[in-house]
Amino acid sequence: MTLIADRPGPGAARPYRFPPVVRRAVAGGQVVAAHLPGQNLAVALLLLDVGAGQEPLGKEGLSGVLAKALEEGTAQRDAAAYALAVEGLGTALSTGLDWDSFQASVVVPVDRLSAAVELLAEAVRTPRLDPADVRRVRDDEATALRMDWANPGPRADAALRADLFGAQNRWGRPMHGDPESVAGLDVEDVTVFHSEWFLRPGTLIVAGDLDRIDLDALGAAAFAGTGGGPAERGGPIEVPLHTGRRIILVDRPGSVQSTLRLGHPSPYRAHPDHVPMTLAGTVLGGAFTSRLNHLLREVHGYTYGIRGDFASSRRFGRFGVSSGVQTAVTVPALVEAVGEINRTQASGVTEDELAVARSWRAGQLSVELQSPRAIASALTTLVVHDLPDDYHARLRESLLAADVDQVSAAAATHLHPDALTLVVEGDAAIIRDELTAAALGDLLP
């Protein structure tokens, strides 16, 4: 007996509404919140204007070590007592950082939020920073980086970043540092960095049922004992493009694969072309159905996958492509990738491609912005990048309204195939001559 049924068709897309944003000044800091009626879980996130970009040159990875050290107890209680206090509320302290900011957050039932924020502030403002704990955390982080850097990828990423932004600049070095920079940190580096940056008020992000939350009391707890003015953010960084394509070969003797990293500088996050740039990147390499993935995976079988997109921070951005291919097809894969970037820059996108990209990006946005943590992350984006409060309320419509002319213009303006840096991490003895013969760009020493 065979059961035959028609596949159900897609339902009508429901409109997405981002919750209204509430802002208020409290105790020298700012509280930014979103009202989620009836939500029993709430998120509190302390956002500080200090990220990897504020680390001194030669001290890369400093903020990551400090973030880990916050979990090692406070001035009021040791690590075990602090862990028990946090666990007693049914939560955990989560930390994160990027180029622009440091974040510490908790997710708890609404009725425990006040106590959780007090514990969060205790860890961030008054960490114990015992020298033995700091050294152990530093050594653990350096060991983890050594293990990571033994794999293909991190050295290629570092080489690309240094070439695009200059190793003499902090943003031209790895965001989390490298094994040597982290191993070279000392206790004073960590304590001074904390005293300089972590005692400023910052912003408290709250997502939850605001009818059951006292924002003023939360702000007072989060900003207690703080002082100093806001951190200097700085404006967008003007990063010059290279005048021709360059190739950097990172030798990995005996490797059966080549790790590919292609890129050039691109605009910062708040740039007016962010939406059409995102859609152009999606068509080119940002989805499984992208041009690059179709060409290199489906047509030629060079790779299991290839990705290309625009990534951006508050002050700068980059267009990048990443993949791994068998050593024997390293150069053909590069030729095809550069060619597809050229074609996209020159001829733009088609309506059919854009329709898929628009639908996927808009649909993904509606699905992702559902939980309190996701809403808190979206509020963080508003604060870090100085975006208007209705940004997320309008973003889905902006994605769906983008037309072929706008997206093609963004591709023409912001893709620079002739300024690409091509980094290849692989067996130099096998691929060097073919790379030279392909004349894709100048092979740097």
CSV table of C-alpha atoms in Angstrom, one decimal:
chain,number,residue,atom,x,y,z
A,1,MET,CA,0.0,0.0,0.0
A,2,THR,CA,1.4,3.4,-1.1
A,3,LEU,CA,0.5,6.6,0.6
A,4,ILE,CA,0.7,9.6,-1.7
A,5,ALA,CA,0.3,13.1,-0.5
A,6,ASP,CA,1.0,16.5,-1.9
A,7,ARG,CA,3.7,18.5,-0.2
A,8,PRO,CA,2.1,21.4,1.7
A,9,GLY,CA,2.8,24.8,0.2
A,10,PRO,CA,4.4,27.6,2.2
A,11,GLY,CA,2.2,29.7,4.4
A,12,ALA,CA,1.9,33.4,4.2
A,13,ALA,CA,4.8,35.2,5.9
A,14,ARG,CA,3.8,36.8,9.1
A,15,PRO,CA,4.9,40.4,9.7
A,16,TYR,CA,7.8,40.8,12.2
A,17,ARG,CA,7.6,43.5,14.8
A,18,PHE,CA,10.7,44.4,16.8
A,19,PRO,CA,9.8,45.5,20.3
A,20,PRO,CA,9.9,49.3,21.1
A,21,VAL,CA,13.2,50.5,22.5
A,22,VAL,CA,13.3,52.2,25.8
A,23,ARG,CA,16.3,54.4,26.8
A,24,ARG,CA,17.1,56.2,30.0
A,25,ALA,CA,20.1,57.7,31.9
A,26,VAL,CA,20.7,56.1,35.3
A,27,ALA,CA,23.5,56.7,37.8
A,28,GLY,CA,26.0,57.9,35.2
A,29,GLY,CA,25.3,55.2,32.7
A,30,GLN,CA,22.7,54.4,30.0
A,31,VAL,CA,20.0,51.7,30.1
A,32,VAL,CA,18.6,50.5,26.8
A,33,ALA,CA,15.8,48.0,27.0
A,34,ALA,CA,13.1,46.2,25.0
A,35,HIS,CA,9.7,45.2,26.4
A,36,LEU,CA,8.8,41.6,25.9
A,37,PRO,CA,5.3,41.2,27.4
A,38,GLY,CA,4.7,37.9,29.2
A,39,GLN,CA,8.3,36.7,28.8
A,40,ASN,CA,9.4,34.9,32.0
A,41,LEU,CA,13.1,35.0,31.1
A,42,ALA,CA,15.0,38.2,31.0
A,43,VAL,CA,18.5,39.1,29.8
A,44,ALA,CA,20.8,41.7,31.3
A,45,LEU,CA,23.9,42.6,29.3
A,46,LEU,CA,26.6,45.0,30.5
A,47,LEU,CA,28.2,46.6,27.4
A,48,LEU,CA,31.5,48.5,27.7
A,49,ASP,CA,33.1,50.6,25.0
A,50,VAL,CA,36.3,48.5,25.1
A,51,GLY,CA,37.2,45.7,22.7
A,52,ALA,CA,40.2,44.3,21.0
A,53,GLY,CA,40.7,47.6,19.2
A,54,GLN,CA,41.7,49.3,22.4
A,55,GLU,CA,44.5,46.9,23.3
A,56,PRO,CA,48.0,48.2,23.1
A,57,LEU,CA,50.2,47.0,20.2
A,58,GLY,CA,52.1,43.9,21.3
A,59,LYS,CA,49.4,43.1,23.9
A,60,GLU,CA,47.0,41.4,21.6
A,61,GLY,CA,44.6,39.0,23.4
A,62,LEU,CA,44.7,41.1,26.6
A,63,SER,CA,40.9,41.6,26.8
A,64,GLY,CA,40.3,37.9,26.2
A,65,VAL,CA,42.5,37.0,29.2
A,66,LEU,CA,40.8,39.6,31.3
A,67,ALA,CA,37.3,38.2,30.3
A,68,LYS,CA,38.3,34.7,31.4
A,69,ALA,CA,39.9,36.0,34.6
A,70,LEU,CA,36.6,37.6,35.6
A,71,GLU,CA,35.3,34.1,36.4
A,72,GLU,CA,38.0,33.5,39.0
A,73,GLY,CA,36.3,35.2,41.9
A,74,THR,CA,35.7,38.8,43.1
A,75,ALA,CA,36.9,41.0,45.9
A,76,GLN,CA,33.9,39.8,47.9
A,77,ARG,CA,34.1,36.1,47.3
A,78,ASP,CA,36.4,33.5,45.9
A,79,ALA,CA,35.8,31.6,42.7
A,80,ALA,CA,33.9,28.7,44.3
A,81,ALA,CA,31.7,31.0,46.3
A,82,TYR,CA,31.0,33.2,43.3
A,83,ALA,CA,30.2,30.2,41.1
A,84,LEU,CA,27.7,28.9,43.8
A,85,ALA,CA,26.0,32.3,44.0
A,86,VAL,CA,25.5,32.5,40.2
A,87,GLU,CA,24.4,28.9,39.9
A,88,GLY,CA,22.0,29.4,42.8
A,89,LEU,CA,20.1,31.8,40.6
A,90,GLY,CA,20.0,29.3,37.8
A,91,THR,CA,22.2,31.2,35.4
A,92,ALA,CA,25.8,31.6,34.3
A,93,LEU,CA,28.0,34.6,33.6
A,94,SER,CA,28.7,34.8,29.8
A,95,THR,CA,31.4,37.1,28.4
A,96,GLY,CA,32.3,38.1,24.9
A,97,LEU,CA,34.2,40.7,23.0
A,98,ASP,CA,34.8,42.0,19.5
A,99,TRP,CA,36.8,44.8,18.0
A,100,ASP,CA,34.5,47.5,19.5
A,101,SER,CA,33.1,46.2,22.8
A,102,PHE,CA,33.2,43.9,25.8
A,103,GLN,CA,30.0,42.2,27.0
A,104,ALA,CA,29.0,40.3,30.1
A,105,SER,CA,25.5,38.9,30.4
A,106,VAL,CA,23.1,36.8,32.4
A,107,VAL,CA,19.8,35.1,31.4
A,108,VAL,CA,17.5,34.4,34.4
A,109,PRO,CA,13.8,34.3,35.4
A,110,VAL,CA,12.5,37.9,35.7
A,111,ASP,CA,12.1,37.6,39.5
A,112,ARG,CA,15.9,36.9,39.9
A,113,LEU,CA,17.1,39.5,37.5
A,114,SER,CA,18.0,42.1,40.2
A,115,ALA,CA,20.2,39.7,42.1
A,116,ALA,CA,21.8,38.4,38.9
A,117,VAL,CA,22.7,42.0,37.8
A,118,GLU,CA,24.3,42.6,41.2
A,119,LEU,CA,26.5,39.5,40.7
A,120,LEU,CA,27.3,40.5,37.1
A,121,ALA,CA,28.4,43.9,38.2
A,122,GLU,CA,30.5,42.4,41.0
A,123,ALA,CA,32.5,40.3,38.6
A,124,VAL,CA,33.0,43.1,36.1
A,125,ARG,CA,33.7,45.9,38.5
A,126,THR,CA,35.5,44.2,41.4
A,127,PRO,CA,37.2,41.0,40.1
A,128,ARG,CA,39.8,39.4,42.4
A,129,LEU,CA,42.5,39.2,39.7
A,130,ASP,CA,44.7,37.1,41.9
A,131,PRO,CA,48.2,37.0,40.2
A,132,ALA,CA,48.3,33.2,40.3
A,133,ASP,CA,44.8,33.0,38.7
A,134,VAL,CA,45.7,35.5,36.0
A,135,ARG,CA,48.9,33.7,35.1
A,136,ARG,CA,47.0,30.4,34.9
A,137,VAL,CA,44.3,31.9,32.7
A,138,ARG,CA,46.9,33.5,30.5
A,139,ASP,CA,48.8,30.2,30.1
A,140,ASP,CA,45.5,28.3,29.3
A,141,GLU,CA,44.6,30.8,26.7
A,142,ALA,CA,48.1,30.7,25.1
A,143,THR,CA,48.0,26.9,25.1
A,144,ALA,CA,44.5,26.9,23.4
A,145,LEU,CA,45.8,29.3,20.8
A,146,ARG,CA,48.9,27.2,20.1
A,147,MET,CA,46.5,24.2,19.5
A,148,ASP,CA,44.3,26.3,17.2
A,149,TRP,CA,47.3,27.8,15.3
A,150,ALA,CA,48.6,24.3,14.6
A,151,ASN,CA,45.5,23.8,12.3
A,152,PRO,CA,45.1,25.3,8.8
A,153,GLY,CA,43.5,28.7,8.8
A,154,PRO,CA,44.7,31.0,11.6
A,155,ARG,CA,48.0,31.8,10.0
A,156,ALA,CA,46.3,32.5,6.7
A,157,ASP,CA,43.8,34.7,8.4
A,158,ALA,CA,46.6,36.6,10.2
A,159,ALA,CA,48.5,37.1,7.0
A,160,LEU,CA,45.5,38.5,5.2
A,161,ARG,CA,44.6,40.9,8.1
A,162,ALA,CA,48.2,42.2,8.3
A,163,ASP,CA,48.3,42.8,4.5
A,164,LEU,CA,44.9,44.6,4.4
A,165,PHE,CA,45.2,46.8,7.5
A,166,GLY,CA,48.9,46.8,8.3
A,167,ALA,CA,50.6,44.9,11.1
A,168,GLN,CA,51.7,48.2,12.7
A,169,ASN,CA,48.0,48.8,13.5
A,170,ARG,CA,46.0,46.9,16.2
A,171,TRP,CA,43.3,46.1,13.7
A,172,GLY,CA,45.9,44.6,11.4
A,173,ARG,CA,46.6,41.9,14.0
A,174,PRO,CA,44.4,38.9,15.1
A,175,MET,CA,41.5,40.0,17.2
A,176,HIS,CA,42.2,37.4,19.9
A,177,GLY,CA,46.0,37.7,19.6
A,178,ASP,CA,48.4,34.9,18.8
A,179,PRO,CA,50.2,32.4,21.0
A,180,GLU,CA,53.2,34.6,21.5
A,181,SER,CA,51.3,37.9,22.2
A,182,VAL,CA,49.1,36.1,24.8
A,183,ALA,CA,52.0,34.2,26.4
A,184,GLY,CA,53.9,37.5,26.8
A,185,LEU,CA,51.2,39.2,28.9
A,186,ASP,CA,51.8,39.8,32.6
A,187,VAL,CA,49.6,40.4,35.6
A,188,GLU,CA,50.1,44.2,35.5
A,189,ASP,CA,48.9,44.4,31.9
A,190,VAL,CA,45.6,42.8,32.9
A,191,THR,CA,45.1,44.9,36.1
A,192,VAL,CA,45.9,48.2,34.4
A,193,PHE,CA,43.7,47.4,31.4
A,194,HIS,CA,40.8,46.7,33.9
A,195,SER,CA,41.3,49.8,35.9
A,196,GLU,CA,41.5,51.9,32.7
A,197,TRP,CA,38.4,50.6,30.9
A,198,PHE,CA,36.2,48.4,33.1
A,199,LEU,CA,35.3,51.0,35.8
A,200,ARG,CA,33.5,53.2,33.3
A,201,PRO,CA,29.7,53.0,33.5
A,202,GLY,CA,28.9,51.8,30.0
A,203,THR,CA,25.4,50.7,28.9
A,204,LEU,CA,23.1,48.1,30.5
A,205,ILE,CA,21.0,46.2,27.9
A,206,VAL,CA,17.8,44.7,29.2
A,207,ALA,CA,15.4,42.5,27.3
A,208,GLY,CA,12.3,41.2,29.2
A,209,ASP,CA,8.9,42.0,30.5
A,210,LEU,CA,9.5,45.6,31.6
A,211,ASP,CA,6.2,45.7,33.5
A,212,ARG,CA,8.0,43.4,36.0
A,213,ILE,CA,11.5,45.0,35.9
A,214,ASP,CA,12.7,48.1,37.7
A,215,LEU,CA,15.2,49.6,35.2
A,216,ASP,CA,16.4,52.3,37.5
A,217,ALA,CA,17.3,49.8,40.2
A,218,LEU,CA,19.1,47.6,37.7
A,219,GLY,CA,21.0,50.6,36.4
A,220,ALA,CA,22.0,51.7,39.9
A,221,ALA,CA,23.3,48.2,40.6
A,222,ALA,CA,25.2,47.9,37.2
A,223,PHE,CA,26.8,51.3,37.5
A,224,ALA,CA,27.6,51.4,41.2
A,225,GLY,CA,31.2,52.5,42.0
A,226,THR,CA,31.9,53.6,38.4
A,227,GLY,CA,33.2,56.9,37.1
A,228,GLY,CA,35.0,58.6,34.3
A,229,GLY,CA,33.7,59.9,31.0
A,230,PRO,CA,32.6,57.8,28.0
A,231,ALA,CA,35.4,56.1,26.0
A,232,GLU,CA,36.6,57.9,22.8
A,233,ARG,CA,35.1,55.8,20.0
A,234,GLY,CA,36.9,57.4,17.0
A,235,GLY,CA,35.5,57.7,13.5
A,236,PRO,CA,35.7,55.3,10.5
A,237,ILE,CA,39.2,54.3,9.5
A,238,GLU,CA,40.1,55.1,5.9
A,239,VAL,CA,41.9,52.0,4.7
A,240,PRO,CA,43.5,52.4,1.3
A,241,LEU,CA,43.0,49.7,-1.3
A,242,HIS,CA,46.0,48.1,-2.9
A,243,THR,CA,46.8,49.2,-6.5
A,244,GLY,CA,47.0,45.6,-7.7
A,245,ARG,CA,46.3,42.0,-6.7
A,246,ARG,CA,48.9,40.5,-4.3
A,247,ILE,CA,49.5,36.8,-3.4
A,248,ILE,CA,50.9,35.7,-0.1
A,249,LEU,CA,52.0,32.1,0.2
A,250,VAL,CA,52.0,30.7,3.7
A,251,ASP,CA,54.1,27.5,3.6
A,252,ARG,CA,52.6,24.3,5.1
A,253,PRO,CA,55.0,21.5,3.9
A,254,GLY,CA,53.3,18.2,3.1
A,255,SER,CA,49.8,19.6,3.2
A,256,VAL,CA,47.3,17.8,0.9
A,257,GLN,CA,45.0,20.8,0.9
A,258,SER,CA,45.4,24.5,0.4
A,259,THR,CA,43.6,27.0,2.6
A,260,LEU,CA,42.4,30.0,0.7
A,261,ARG,CA,41.7,33.5,2.1
A,262,LEU,CA,40.9,36.3,-0.3
A,263,GLY,CA,40.0,39.8,0.7
A,264,HIS,CA,40.1,43.6,0.6
A,265,PRO,CA,39.0,46.4,2.9
A,266,SER,CA,35.3,47.5,2.8
A,267,PRO,CA,33.1,50.0,4.7
A,268,TYR,CA,32.2,50.1,8.3
A,269,ARG,CA,28.9,48.7,9.8
A,270,ALA,CA,26.8,51.9,9.9
A,271,HIS,CA,27.6,52.7,6.2
A,272,PRO,CA,24.4,53.6,4.2
A,273,ASP,CA,25.1,50.8,1.8
A,274,HIS,CA,25.1,48.1,4.4
A,275,VAL,CA,21.8,46.4,3.3
A,276,PRO,CA,22.6,46.3,-0.5
A,277,MET,CA,26.2,45.3,0.3
A,278,THR,CA,24.9,42.4,2.5
A,279,LEU,CA,22.6,41.2,-0.3
A,280,ALA,CA,25.4,41.5,-2.9
A,281,GLY,CA,27.6,39.4,-0.7
A,282,THR,CA,24.8,36.9,-0.2
A,283,VAL,CA,24.4,36.4,-3.9
A,284,LEU,CA,28.1,36.1,-4.5
A,285,GLY,CA,29.2,33.9,-1.6
A,286,GLY,CA,27.1,34.2,1.5
A,287,ALA,CA,24.7,31.3,1.1
A,288,PHE,CA,24.8,27.7,0.0
A,289,THR,CA,23.1,28.8,-3.2
A,290,SER,CA,25.7,31.5,-3.9
A,291,ARG,CA,27.6,31.9,-7.2
A,292,LEU,CA,30.9,31.0,-5.6
A,293,ASN,CA,29.6,27.8,-4.0
A,294,HIS,CA,27.7,26.7,-7.1
A,295,LEU,CA,30.8,27.3,-9.3
A,296,LEU,CA,33.5,25.8,-7.2
A,297,ARG,CA,31.5,23.1,-5.4
A,298,GLU,CA,28.8,22.0,-7.8
A,299,VAL,CA,30.3,22.7,-11.2
A,300,HIS,CA,34.0,22.0,-10.7
A,301,GLY,CA,34.0,19.9,-7.5
A,302,TYR,CA,37.0,21.8,-6.1
A,303,THR,CA,35.7,22.2,-2.6
A,304,TYR,CA,33.1,21.1,-0.1
A,305,GLY,CA,32.2,24.7,0.4
A,306,ILE,CA,33.3,28.3,-0.1
A,307,ARG,CA,32.0,31.4,1.5
A,308,GLY,CA,32.3,35.1,0.7
A,309,ASP,CA,30.8,38.1,2.5
A,310,PHE,CA,31.2,41.6,3.9
A,311,ALA,CA,32.1,41.8,7.6
A,312,SER,CA,32.3,45.0,9.4
A,313,SER,CA,32.9,46.7,12.8
A,314,ARG,CA,32.3,50.2,14.0
A,315,ARG,CA,35.3,51.7,12.3
A,316,PHE,CA,36.3,49.4,9.4
A,317,GLY,CA,35.2,46.3,7.4
A,318,ARG,CA,36.5,43.8,5.0
A,319,PHE,CA,35.2,41.7,2.1
A,320,GLY,CA,36.5,38.2,2.4
A,321,VAL,CA,36.4,34.7,0.8
A,322,SER,CA,37.4,31.5,2.5
A,323,SER,CA,37.7,27.9,1.4
A,324,GLY,CA,39.8,24.8,1.4
A,325,VAL,CA,40.7,22.9,-1.7
A,326,GLN,CA,42.9,20.0,-2.7
A,327,THR,CA,46.5,21.0,-3.4
A,328,ALA,CA,46.3,20.0,-7.1
A,329,VAL,CA,43.4,22.4,-7.8
A,330,THR,CA,44.7,25.4,-5.8
A,331,VAL,CA,45.4,27.6,-8.8
A,332,PRO,CA,42.3,26.7,-10.8
A,333,ALA,CA,40.1,27.4,-7.8
A,334,LEU,CA,41.7,30.8,-7.3
A,335,VAL,CA,41.2,31.6,-11.0
A,336,GLU,CA,37.5,30.7,-10.8
A,337,ALA,CA,37.0,32.6,-7.5
A,338,VAL,CA,38.6,35.8,-8.8
A,339,GLY,CA,36.8,35.5,-12.0
A,340,GLU,CA,33.4,35.2,-10.3
A,341,ILE,CA,34.2,38.2,-8.1
A,342,ASN,CA,35.1,40.1,-11.3
A,343,ARG,CA,31.8,39.1,-13.0
A,344,THR,CA,29.7,40.1,-10.1
A,345,GLN,CA,31.4,43.5,-9.8
A,346,ALA,CA,31.1,44.1,-13.5
A,347,SER,CA,27.6,42.8,-14.2
A,348,GLY,CA,25.8,42.9,-10.9
A,349,VAL,CA,23.1,40.4,-9.8
A,350,THR,CA,19.9,39.1,-11.5
A,351,GLU,CA,16.4,39.4,-10.2
A,352,ASP,CA,16.1,35.7,-9.6
A,353,GLU,CA,19.3,35.6,-7.5
A,354,LEU,CA,18.3,38.7,-5.6
A,355,ALA,CA,14.8,37.3,-4.9
A,356,VAL,CA,16.4,34.2,-3.2
A,357,ALA,CA,18.8,36.4,-1.2
A,358,ARG,CA,16.1,38.8,-0.1
A,359,SER,CA,13.8,36.1,1.0
A,360,TRP,CA,16.5,34.2,2.9
A,361,ARG,CA,18.0,37.2,4.7
A,362,ALA,CA,14.6,38.6,5.7
A,363,GLY,CA,13.3,35.2,6.7
A,364,GLN,CA,16.4,34.5,8.7
A,365,LEU,CA,16.1,37.9,10.5
A,366,SER,CA,12.5,37.1,11.6
A,367,VAL,CA,13.5,33.7,12.9
A,368,GLU,CA,16.6,34.9,14.7
A,369,LEU,CA,15.1,37.9,16.5
A,370,GLN,CA,12.8,35.9,18.8
A,371,SER,CA,14.5,35.0,22.1
A,372,PRO,CA,15.4,37.5,24.8
A,373,ARG,CA,19.1,36.9,24.2
A,374,ALA,CA,18.7,37.7,20.5
A,375,ILE,CA,16.8,40.8,21.2
A,376,ALA,CA,19.5,41.9,23.6
A,377,SER,CA,22.1,41.3,21.0
A,378,ALA,CA,20.1,43.4,18.5
A,379,LEU,CA,20.0,46.2,21.1
A,380,THR,CA,23.7,45.9,21.5
A,381,THR,CA,24.1,46.5,17.7
A,382,LEU,CA,22.1,49.7,18.0
A,383,VAL,CA,24.4,51.0,20.8
A,384,VAL,CA,27.7,49.9,19.4
A,385,HIS,CA,27.1,51.3,15.9
A,386,ASP,CA,25.0,54.3,16.8
A,387,LEU,CA,22.0,53.1,14.8
A,388,PRO,CA,18.5,54.6,15.2
A,389,ASP,CA,16.1,52.9,17.6
A,390,ASP,CA,13.8,51.8,14.8
A,391,TYR,CA,16.6,50.2,12.8
A,392,HIS,CA,15.6,46.6,13.4
A,393,ALA,CA,11.9,47.5,13.0
A,394,ARG,CA,12.7,48.7,9.4
A,395,LEU,CA,15.5,46.2,8.5
A,396,ARG,CA,13.3,43.5,7.2
A,397,GLU,CA,11.4,45.9,5.0
A,398,SER,CA,14.7,47.4,3.8
A,399,LEU,CA,16.0,43.9,2.8
A,400,LEU,CA,12.8,43.1,0.9
A,401,ALA,CA,12.6,46.4,-0.8
A,402,ALA,CA,16.2,46.4,-2.2
A,403,ASP,CA,16.1,46.2,-6.0
A,404,VAL,CA,18.5,44.9,-8.6
A,405,ASP,CA,19.8,48.3,-9.4
A,406,GLN,CA,20.7,49.1,-5.8
A,407,VAL,CA,22.4,45.8,-5.1
A,408,SER,CA,24.2,45.8,-8.4
A,409,ALA,CA,25.4,49.3,-7.7
A,410,ALA,CA,26.7,48.2,-4.3
A,411,ALA,CA,28.6,45.3,-5.9
A,412,ALA,CA,30.1,47.7,-8.5
A,413,THR,CA,31.1,50.2,-5.8
A,414,HIS,CA,32.3,47.9,-3.0
A,415,LEU,CA,33.8,44.9,-4.7
A,416,HIS,CA,37.4,45.5,-5.8
A,417,PRO,CA,38.7,42.3,-7.6
A,418,ASP,CA,41.8,44.1,-8.8
A,419,ALA,CA,42.8,45.1,-5.2
A,420,LEU,CA,42.4,41.6,-3.7
A,421,THR,CA,45.0,40.0,-1.5
A,422,LEU,CA,45.1,36.2,-2.1
A,423,VAL,CA,46.5,34.2,0.8
A,424,VAL,CA,47.3,30.6,0.1
A,425,GLU,CA,48.3,28.3,3.0
A,426,GLY,CA,49.7,25.1,1.6
A,427,ASP,CA,52.7,23.2,0.3
A,428,ALA,CA,54.7,26.0,-1.3
A,429,ALA,CA,57.1,23.6,-3.1
A,430,ILE,CA,54.2,22.2,-5.1
A,431,ILE,CA,52.1,25.3,-5.8
A,432,ARG,CA,54.5,28.2,-6.1
A,433,ASP,CA,55.5,27.8,-9.7
A,434,GLU,CA,51.9,27.3,-10.9
A,435,LEU,CA,50.8,30.4,-8.8
A,436,THR,CA,53.5,32.4,-10.5
A,437,ALA,CA,52.5,31.2,-14.0
A,438,ALA,CA,48.9,32.0,-13.5
A,439,ALA,CA,49.7,35.7,-13.2
A,440,LEU,CA,46.9,36.3,-10.7
A,441,GLY,CA,48.9,39.0,-9.0
A,442,ASP,CA,52.3,39.8,-7.6
A,443,LEU,CA,53.6,36.9,-5.4
A,444,LEU,CA,55.1,38.6,-2.3
A,445,PRO,CA,58.3,37.3,-0.8
